[in-house]
PDB file of C-alpha atoms in Angstrom:
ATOM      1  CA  UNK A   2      -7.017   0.318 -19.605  1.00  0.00           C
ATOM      2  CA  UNK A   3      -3.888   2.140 -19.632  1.00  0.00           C
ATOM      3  CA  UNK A   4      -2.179   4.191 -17.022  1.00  0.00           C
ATOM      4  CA  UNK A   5      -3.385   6.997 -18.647  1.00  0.00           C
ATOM      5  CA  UNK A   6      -6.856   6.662 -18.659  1.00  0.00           C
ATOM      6  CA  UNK A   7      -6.522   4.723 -15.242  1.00  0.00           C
ATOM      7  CA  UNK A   8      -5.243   8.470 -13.731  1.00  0.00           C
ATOM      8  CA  UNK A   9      -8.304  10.146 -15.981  1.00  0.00           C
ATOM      9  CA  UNK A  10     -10.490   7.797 -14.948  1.00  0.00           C
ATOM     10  CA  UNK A  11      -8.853   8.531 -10.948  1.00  0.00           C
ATOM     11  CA  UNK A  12      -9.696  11.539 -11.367  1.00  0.00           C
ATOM     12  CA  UNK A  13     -13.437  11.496 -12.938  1.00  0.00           C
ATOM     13  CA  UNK A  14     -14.305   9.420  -9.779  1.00  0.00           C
ATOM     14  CA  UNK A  15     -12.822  10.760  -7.145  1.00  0.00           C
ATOM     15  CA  UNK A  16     -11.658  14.311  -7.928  1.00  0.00           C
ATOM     16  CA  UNK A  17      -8.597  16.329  -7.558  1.00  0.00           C
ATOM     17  CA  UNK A  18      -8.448  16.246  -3.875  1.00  0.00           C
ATOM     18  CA  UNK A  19      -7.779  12.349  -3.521  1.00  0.00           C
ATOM     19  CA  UNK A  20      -3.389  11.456  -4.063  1.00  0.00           C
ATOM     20  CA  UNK A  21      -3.075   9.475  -6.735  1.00  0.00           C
ATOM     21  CA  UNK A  22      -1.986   5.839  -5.905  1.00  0.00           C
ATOM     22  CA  UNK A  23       1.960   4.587  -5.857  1.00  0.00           C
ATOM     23  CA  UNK A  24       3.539   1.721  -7.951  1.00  0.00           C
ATOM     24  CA  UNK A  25       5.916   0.035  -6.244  1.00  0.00           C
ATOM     25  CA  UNK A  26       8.278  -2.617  -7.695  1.00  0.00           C
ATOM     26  CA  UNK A  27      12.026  -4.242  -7.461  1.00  0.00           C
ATOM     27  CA  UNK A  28      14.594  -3.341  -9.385  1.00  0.00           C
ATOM     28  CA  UNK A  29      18.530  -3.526 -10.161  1.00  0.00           C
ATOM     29  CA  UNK A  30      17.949  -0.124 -11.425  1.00  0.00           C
ATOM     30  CA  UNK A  31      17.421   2.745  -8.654  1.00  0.00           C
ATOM     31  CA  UNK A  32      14.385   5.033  -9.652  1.00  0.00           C
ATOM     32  CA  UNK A  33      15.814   7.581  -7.387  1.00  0.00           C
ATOM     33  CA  UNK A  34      19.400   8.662  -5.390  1.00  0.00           C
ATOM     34  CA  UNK A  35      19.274   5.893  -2.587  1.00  0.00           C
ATOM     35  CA  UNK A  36      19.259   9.153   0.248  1.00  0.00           C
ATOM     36  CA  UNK A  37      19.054   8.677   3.544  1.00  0.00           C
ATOM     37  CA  UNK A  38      15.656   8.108   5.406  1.00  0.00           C
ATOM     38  CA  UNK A  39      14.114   8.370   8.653  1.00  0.00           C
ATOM     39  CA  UNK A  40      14.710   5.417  10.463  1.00  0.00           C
ATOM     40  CA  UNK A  41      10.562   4.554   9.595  1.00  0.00           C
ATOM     41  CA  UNK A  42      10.264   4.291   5.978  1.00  0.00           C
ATOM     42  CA  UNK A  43       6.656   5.051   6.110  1.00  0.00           C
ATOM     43  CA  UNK A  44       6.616   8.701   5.919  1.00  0.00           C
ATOM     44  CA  UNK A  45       9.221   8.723   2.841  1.00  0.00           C
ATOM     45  CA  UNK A  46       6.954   6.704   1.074  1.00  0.00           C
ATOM     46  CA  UNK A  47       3.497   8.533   1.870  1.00  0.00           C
ATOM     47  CA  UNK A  48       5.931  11.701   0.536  1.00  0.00           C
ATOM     48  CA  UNK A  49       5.912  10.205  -3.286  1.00  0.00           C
ATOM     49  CA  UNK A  50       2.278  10.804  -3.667  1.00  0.00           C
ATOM     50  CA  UNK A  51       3.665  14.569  -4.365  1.00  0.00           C
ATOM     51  CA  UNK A  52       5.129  13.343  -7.023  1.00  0.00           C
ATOM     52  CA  UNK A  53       8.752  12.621  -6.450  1.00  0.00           C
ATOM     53  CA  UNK A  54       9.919   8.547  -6.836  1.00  0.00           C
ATOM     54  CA  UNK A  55      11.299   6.707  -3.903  1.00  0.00           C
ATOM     55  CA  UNK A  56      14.303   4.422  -3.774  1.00  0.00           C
ATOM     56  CA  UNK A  57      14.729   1.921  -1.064  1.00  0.00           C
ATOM     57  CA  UNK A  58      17.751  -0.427  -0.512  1.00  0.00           C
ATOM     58  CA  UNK A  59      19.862  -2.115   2.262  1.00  0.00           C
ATOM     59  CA  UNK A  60      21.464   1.023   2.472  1.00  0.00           C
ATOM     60  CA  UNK A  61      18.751   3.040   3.534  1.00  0.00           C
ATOM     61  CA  UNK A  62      16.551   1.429   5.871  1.00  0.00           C
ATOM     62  CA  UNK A  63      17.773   1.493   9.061  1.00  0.00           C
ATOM     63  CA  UNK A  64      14.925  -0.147  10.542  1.00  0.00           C
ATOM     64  CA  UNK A  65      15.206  -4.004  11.512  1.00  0.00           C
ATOM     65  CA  UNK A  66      11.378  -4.265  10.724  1.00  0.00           C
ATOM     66  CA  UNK A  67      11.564  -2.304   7.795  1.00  0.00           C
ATOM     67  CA  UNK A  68      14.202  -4.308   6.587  1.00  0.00           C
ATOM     68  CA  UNK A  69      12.208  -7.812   6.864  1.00  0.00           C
ATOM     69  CA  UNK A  70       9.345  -6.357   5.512  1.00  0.00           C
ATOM     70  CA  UNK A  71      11.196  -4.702   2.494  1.00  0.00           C
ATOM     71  CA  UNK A  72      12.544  -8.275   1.646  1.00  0.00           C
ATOM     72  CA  UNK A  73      16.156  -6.915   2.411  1.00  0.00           C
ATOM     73  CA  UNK A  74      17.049  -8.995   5.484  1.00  0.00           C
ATOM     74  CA  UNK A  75      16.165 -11.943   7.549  1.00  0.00           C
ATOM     75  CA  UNK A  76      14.078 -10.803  10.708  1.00  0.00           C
ATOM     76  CA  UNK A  77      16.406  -9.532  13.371  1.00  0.00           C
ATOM     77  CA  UNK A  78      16.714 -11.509  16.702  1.00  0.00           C
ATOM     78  CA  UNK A  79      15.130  -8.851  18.456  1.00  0.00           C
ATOM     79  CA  UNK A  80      12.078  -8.112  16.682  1.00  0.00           C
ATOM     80  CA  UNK A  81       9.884 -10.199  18.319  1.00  0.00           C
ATOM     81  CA  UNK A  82      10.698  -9.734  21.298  1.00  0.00           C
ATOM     82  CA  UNK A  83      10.438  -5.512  20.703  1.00  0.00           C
ATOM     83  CA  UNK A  84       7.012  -6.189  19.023  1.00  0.00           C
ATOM     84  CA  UNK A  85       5.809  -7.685  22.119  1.00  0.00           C
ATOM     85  CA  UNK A  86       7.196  -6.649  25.305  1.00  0.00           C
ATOM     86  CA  UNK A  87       8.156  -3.417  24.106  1.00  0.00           C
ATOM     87  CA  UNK A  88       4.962  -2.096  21.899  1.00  0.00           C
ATOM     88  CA  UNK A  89       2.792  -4.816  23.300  1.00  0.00           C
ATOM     89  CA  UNK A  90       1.194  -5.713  19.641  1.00  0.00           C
ATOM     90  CA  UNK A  91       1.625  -9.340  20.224  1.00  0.00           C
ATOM     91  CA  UNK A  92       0.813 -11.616  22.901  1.00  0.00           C
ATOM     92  CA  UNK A  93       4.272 -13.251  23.428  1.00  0.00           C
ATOM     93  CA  UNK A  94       7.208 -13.253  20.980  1.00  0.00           C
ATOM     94  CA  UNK A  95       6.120 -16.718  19.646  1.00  0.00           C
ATOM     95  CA  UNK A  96       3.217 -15.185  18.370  1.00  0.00           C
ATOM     96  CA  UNK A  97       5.207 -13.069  16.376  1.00  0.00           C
ATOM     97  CA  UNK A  98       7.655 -15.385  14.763  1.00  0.00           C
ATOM     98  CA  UNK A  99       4.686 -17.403  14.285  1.00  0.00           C
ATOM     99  CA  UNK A 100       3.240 -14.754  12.513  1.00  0.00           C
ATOM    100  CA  UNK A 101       6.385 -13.922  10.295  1.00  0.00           C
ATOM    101  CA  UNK A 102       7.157 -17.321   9.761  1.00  0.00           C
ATOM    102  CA  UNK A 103       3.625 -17.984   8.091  1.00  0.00           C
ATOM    103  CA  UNK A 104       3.715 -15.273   5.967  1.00  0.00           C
ATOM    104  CA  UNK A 105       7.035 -16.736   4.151  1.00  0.00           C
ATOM    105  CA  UNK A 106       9.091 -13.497   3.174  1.00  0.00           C
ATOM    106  CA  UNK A 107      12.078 -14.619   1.249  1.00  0.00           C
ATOM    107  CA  UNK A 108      14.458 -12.214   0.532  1.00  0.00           C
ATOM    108  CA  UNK A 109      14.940 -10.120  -2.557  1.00  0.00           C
ATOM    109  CA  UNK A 110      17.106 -11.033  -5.499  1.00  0.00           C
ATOM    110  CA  UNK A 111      16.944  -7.127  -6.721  1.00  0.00           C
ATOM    111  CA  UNK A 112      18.931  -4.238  -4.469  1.00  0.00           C
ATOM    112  CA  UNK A 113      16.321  -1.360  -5.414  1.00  0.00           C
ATOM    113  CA  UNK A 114      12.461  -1.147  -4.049  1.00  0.00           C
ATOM    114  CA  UNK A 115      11.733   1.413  -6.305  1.00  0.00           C
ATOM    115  CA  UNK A 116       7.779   4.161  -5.387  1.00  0.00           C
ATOM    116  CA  UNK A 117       6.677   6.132  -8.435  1.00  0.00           C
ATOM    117  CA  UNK A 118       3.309   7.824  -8.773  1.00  0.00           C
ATOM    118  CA  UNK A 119       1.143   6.457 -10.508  1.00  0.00           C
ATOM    119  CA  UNK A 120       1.175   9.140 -13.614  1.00  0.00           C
ATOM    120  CA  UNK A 121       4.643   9.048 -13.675  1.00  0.00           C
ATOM    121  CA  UNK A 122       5.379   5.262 -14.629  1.00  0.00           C
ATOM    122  CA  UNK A 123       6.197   3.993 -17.689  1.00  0.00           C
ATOM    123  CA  UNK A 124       4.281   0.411 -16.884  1.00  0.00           C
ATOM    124  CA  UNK A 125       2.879  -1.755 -14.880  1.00  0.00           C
ATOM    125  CA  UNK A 126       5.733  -4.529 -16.144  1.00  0.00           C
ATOM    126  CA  UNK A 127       7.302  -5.990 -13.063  1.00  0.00           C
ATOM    127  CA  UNK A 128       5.222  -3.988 -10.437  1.00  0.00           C
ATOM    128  CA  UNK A 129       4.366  -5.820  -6.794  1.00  0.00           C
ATOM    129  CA  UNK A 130       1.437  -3.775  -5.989  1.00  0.00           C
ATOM    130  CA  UNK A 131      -0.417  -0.588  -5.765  1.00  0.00           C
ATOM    131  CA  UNK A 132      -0.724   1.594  -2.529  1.00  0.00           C
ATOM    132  CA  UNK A 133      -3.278   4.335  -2.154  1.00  0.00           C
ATOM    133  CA  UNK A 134      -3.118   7.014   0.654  1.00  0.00           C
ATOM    134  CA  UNK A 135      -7.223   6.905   1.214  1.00  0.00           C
ATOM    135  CA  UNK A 136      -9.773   8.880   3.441  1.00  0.00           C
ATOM    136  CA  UNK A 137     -12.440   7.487   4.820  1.00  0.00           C
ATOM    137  CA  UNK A 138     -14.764   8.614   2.090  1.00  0.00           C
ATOM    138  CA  UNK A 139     -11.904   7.320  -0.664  1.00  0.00           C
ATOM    139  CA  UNK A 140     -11.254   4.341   1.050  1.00  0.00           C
ATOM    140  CA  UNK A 141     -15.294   3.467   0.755  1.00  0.00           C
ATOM    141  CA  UNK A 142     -14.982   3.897  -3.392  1.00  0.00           C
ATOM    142  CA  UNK A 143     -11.913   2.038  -3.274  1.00  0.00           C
ATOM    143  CA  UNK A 144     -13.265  -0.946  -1.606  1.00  0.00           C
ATOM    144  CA  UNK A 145     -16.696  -1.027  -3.438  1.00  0.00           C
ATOM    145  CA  UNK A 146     -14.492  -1.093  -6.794  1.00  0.00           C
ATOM    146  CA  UNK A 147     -13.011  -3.979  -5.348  1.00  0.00           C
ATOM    147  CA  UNK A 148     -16.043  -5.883  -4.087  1.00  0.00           C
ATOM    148  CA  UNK A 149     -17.597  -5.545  -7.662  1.00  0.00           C
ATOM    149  CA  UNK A 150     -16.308  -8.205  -9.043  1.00  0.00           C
ATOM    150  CA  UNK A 151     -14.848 -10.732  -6.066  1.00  0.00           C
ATOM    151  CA  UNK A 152     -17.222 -12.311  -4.413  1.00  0.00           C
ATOM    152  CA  UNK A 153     -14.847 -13.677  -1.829  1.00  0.00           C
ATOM    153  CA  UNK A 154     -15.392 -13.198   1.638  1.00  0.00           C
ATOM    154  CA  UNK A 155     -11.527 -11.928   2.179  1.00  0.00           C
ATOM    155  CA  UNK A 156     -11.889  -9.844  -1.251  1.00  0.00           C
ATOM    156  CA  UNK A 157     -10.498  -6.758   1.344  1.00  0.00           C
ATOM    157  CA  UNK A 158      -9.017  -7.802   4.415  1.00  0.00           C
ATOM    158  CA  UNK A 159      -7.014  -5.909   7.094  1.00  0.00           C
ATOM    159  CA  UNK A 160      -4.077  -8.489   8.752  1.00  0.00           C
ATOM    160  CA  UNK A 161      -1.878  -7.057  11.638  1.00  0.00           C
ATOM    161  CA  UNK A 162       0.932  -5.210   9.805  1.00  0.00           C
ATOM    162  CA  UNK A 163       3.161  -2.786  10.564  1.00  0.00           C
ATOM    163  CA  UNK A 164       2.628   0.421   8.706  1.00  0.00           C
ATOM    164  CA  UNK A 165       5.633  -1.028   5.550  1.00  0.00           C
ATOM    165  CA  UNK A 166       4.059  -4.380   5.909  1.00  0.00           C
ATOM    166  CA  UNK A 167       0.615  -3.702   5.127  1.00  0.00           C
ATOM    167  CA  UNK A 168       2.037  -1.120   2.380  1.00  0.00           C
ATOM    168  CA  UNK A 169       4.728  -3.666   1.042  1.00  0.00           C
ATOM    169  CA  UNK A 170       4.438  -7.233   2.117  1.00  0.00           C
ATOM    170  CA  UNK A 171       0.955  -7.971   2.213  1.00  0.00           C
ATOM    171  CA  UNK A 172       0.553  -6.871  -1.427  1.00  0.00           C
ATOM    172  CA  UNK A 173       4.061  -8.312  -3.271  1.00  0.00           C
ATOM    173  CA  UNK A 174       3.064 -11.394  -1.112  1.00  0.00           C
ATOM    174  CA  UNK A 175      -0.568 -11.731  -2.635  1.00  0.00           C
ATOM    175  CA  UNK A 176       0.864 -10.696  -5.879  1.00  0.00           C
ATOM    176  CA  UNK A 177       3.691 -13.380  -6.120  1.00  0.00           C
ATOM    177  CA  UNK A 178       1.056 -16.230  -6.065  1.00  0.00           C
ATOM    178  CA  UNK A 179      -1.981 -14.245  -8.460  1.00  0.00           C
ATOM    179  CA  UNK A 180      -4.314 -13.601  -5.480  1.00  0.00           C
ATOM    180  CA  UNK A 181      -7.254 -11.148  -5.394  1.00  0.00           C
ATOM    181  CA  UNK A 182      -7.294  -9.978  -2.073  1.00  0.00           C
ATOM    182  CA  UNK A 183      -6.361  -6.130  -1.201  1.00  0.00           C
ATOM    183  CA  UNK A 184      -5.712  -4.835   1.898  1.00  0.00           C
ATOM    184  CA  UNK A 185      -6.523  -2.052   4.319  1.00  0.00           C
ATOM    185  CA  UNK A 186      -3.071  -0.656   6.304  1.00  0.00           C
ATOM    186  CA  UNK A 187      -2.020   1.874   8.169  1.00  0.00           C
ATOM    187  CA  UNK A 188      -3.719   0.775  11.648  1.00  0.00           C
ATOM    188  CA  UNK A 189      -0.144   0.667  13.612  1.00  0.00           C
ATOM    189  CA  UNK A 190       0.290   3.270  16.296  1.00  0.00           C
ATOM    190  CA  UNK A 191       3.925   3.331  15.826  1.00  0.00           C
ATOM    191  CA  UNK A 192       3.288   4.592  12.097  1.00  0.00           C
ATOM    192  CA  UNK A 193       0.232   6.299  12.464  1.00  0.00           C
ATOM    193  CA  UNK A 194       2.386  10.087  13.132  1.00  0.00           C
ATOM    194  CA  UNK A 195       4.330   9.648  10.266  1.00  0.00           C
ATOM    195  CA  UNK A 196       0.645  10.198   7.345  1.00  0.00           C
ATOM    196  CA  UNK A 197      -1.711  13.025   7.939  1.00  0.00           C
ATOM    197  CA  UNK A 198      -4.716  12.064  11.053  1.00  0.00           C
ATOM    198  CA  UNK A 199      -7.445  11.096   8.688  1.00  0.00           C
ATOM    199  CA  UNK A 200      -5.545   8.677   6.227  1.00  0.00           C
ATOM    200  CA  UNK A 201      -5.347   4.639   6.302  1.00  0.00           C
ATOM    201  CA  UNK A 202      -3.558   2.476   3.336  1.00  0.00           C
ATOM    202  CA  UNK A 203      -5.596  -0.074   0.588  1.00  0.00           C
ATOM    203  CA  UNK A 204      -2.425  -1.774  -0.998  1.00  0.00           C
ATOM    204  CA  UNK A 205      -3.542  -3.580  -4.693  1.00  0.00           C
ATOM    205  CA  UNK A 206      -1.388  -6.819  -5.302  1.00  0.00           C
ATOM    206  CA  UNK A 207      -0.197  -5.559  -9.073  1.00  0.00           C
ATOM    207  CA  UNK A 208      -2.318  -8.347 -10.664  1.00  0.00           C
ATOM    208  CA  UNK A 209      -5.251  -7.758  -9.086  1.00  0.00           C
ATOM    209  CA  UNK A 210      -5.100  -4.181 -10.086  1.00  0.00           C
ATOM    210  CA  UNK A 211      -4.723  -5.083 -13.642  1.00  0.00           C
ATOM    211  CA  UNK A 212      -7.949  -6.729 -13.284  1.00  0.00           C
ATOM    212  CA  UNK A 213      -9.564  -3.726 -11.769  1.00  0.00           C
ATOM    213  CA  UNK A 214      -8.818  -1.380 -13.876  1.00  0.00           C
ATOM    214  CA  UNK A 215     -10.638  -3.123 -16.627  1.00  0.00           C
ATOM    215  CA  UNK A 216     -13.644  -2.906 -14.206  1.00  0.00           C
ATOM    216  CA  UNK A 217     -13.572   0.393 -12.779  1.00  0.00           C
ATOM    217  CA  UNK A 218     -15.642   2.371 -15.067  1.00  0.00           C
ATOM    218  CA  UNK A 219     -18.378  -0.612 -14.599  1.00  0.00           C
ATOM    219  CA  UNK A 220     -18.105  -0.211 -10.667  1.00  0.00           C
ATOM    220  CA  UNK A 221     -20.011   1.744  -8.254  1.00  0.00           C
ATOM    221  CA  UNK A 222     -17.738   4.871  -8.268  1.00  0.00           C
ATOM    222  CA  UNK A 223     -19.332   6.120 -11.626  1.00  0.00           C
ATOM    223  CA  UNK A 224     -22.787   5.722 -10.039  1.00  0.00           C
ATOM    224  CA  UNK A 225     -24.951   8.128  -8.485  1.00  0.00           C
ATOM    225  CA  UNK A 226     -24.385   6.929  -4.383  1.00  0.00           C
ATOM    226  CA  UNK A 227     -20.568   7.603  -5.014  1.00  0.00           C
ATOM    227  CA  UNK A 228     -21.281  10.769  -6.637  1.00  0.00           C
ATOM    228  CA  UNK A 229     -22.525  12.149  -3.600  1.00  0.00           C
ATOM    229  CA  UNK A 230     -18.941  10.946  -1.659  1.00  0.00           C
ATOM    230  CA  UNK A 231     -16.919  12.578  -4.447  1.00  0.00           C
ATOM    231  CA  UNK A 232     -18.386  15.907  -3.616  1.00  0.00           C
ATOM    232  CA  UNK A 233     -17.641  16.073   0.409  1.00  0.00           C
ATOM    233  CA  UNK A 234     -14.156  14.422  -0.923  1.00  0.00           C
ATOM    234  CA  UNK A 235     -13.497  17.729  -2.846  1.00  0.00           C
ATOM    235  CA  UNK A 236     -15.360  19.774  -0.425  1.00  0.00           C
ATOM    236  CA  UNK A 237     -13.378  22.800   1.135  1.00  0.00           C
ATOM    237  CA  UNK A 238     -13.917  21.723   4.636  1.00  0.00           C
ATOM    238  CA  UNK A 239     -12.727  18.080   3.442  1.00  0.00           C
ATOM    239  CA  UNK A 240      -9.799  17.197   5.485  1.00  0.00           C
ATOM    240  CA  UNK A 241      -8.186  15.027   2.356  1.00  0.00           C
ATOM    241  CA  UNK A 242      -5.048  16.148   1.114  1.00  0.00           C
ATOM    242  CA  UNK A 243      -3.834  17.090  -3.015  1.00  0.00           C
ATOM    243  CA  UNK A 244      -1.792  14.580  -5.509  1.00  0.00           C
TER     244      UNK A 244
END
């Protein structure tokens, strides 16, 4: 399947009121002007799903997290410290560095992190991952797709992230080594303002959505049960927002 019929097929199952997903990848070509940002990149990204692509750099994120978990620079000294006794998301600090330590970021070789919608990529050549914007009625097709044909226990998982972690890292992470597990995001407070109230994140490690697209049509979202979602997904009252 093609990105083309991938965004038909999008469509078929879950209407016109569900944001298409993002492709994110690195580049040493910018996709977009490297502008400036708010300080959380979070909101700048969730802003691509109307259609415009997304360049991130050193430049342009300002925040220390953001930067780790971009892959553009080492963790700062005070992150773990702010993570714990300041938002209180972590025990102690040494739960965090534990925590960033295991999951191994090295840093990127490429300047850009480029976002493009989904319909407006050339490829899926050299992607890290796939991030949908999801309701809770979208996020239900999306993880029955990926249940269909993983049978692992982990086959959707939800790690403590930050909002750009579970977006980015978790995904180019799972994606660097061929894994199959996706991930819900979105569940930290201090990003929660920045997408609309009734939103959470299911990020795709790029291989793994290669393999689901070949299975999608198979899946549960062209069956009756879903069909019944897909209607209160387009309803009028339905709080979901447009691609």
């Amino acid at each position: 399947m093609e990105i083309k019929e991938f965004t038909t097929a999008f469509r078929e199952a879950f209407g016109a009121a569900a944001p298409l997903p993002i492709v994110f990848s690195y580049s040493h070509t910018p996709a977009a002007a490297v502008g400036r940002i708010p300080r959380c990149m979070v909101g700048a990204i969730r802003a691509v799903c109307d259609g415009g692509p997304l360049t991130l750099s050193a430049d342009n994120v300002l925040c220390g997290g953001g930067r780790l978990y971009t892959a553009f620079a080492p963790m700062a000294d005070r992150v773990p410290t702010f993570v714990s006794e300041e938002e209180r998301y972590k025990q102690t600090p040494e739960m965090v560095r534990e925590h960033i330590v295991r999951m191994g970021i090295s840093l990127s070789r490429k300047p850009y992190l480029n976002f493009v919608r989904i319909d407006r990529a050339d490829s899926l050549g050299g992607a890290c991952g796939v991030v949908f914007f999801a309701t809770p009625d979208v996020l239900a097709g999306l993880c029955a797709w990926a249940f269909y044909d993983n049978n692992d226990a982990d086959a959707v998982c939800a790690p403590f992230a930050s909002g750009c972690c579970g977006i980015i890292t978790l995904a180019a992470k799972e994606n660097e080594v061929g894994g199959r597990r996706c991930f819900i995001g979105m569940l930290d407070p201090s990003a929660r303002p920045l997408v609309p109230e009734h939103e959470l994140t299911f990020a795709v490690p790029a291989c793994r959505f290669r393999e689901m697209m070949q299975t999608m049509r198979q899946s549960a979202l062209f069956r009756r049960a879903f069909s019944v979602v897909r209607k209160r997904v387009n309803s009028p009252s339905a709080a979901g927002g447009t691609a």
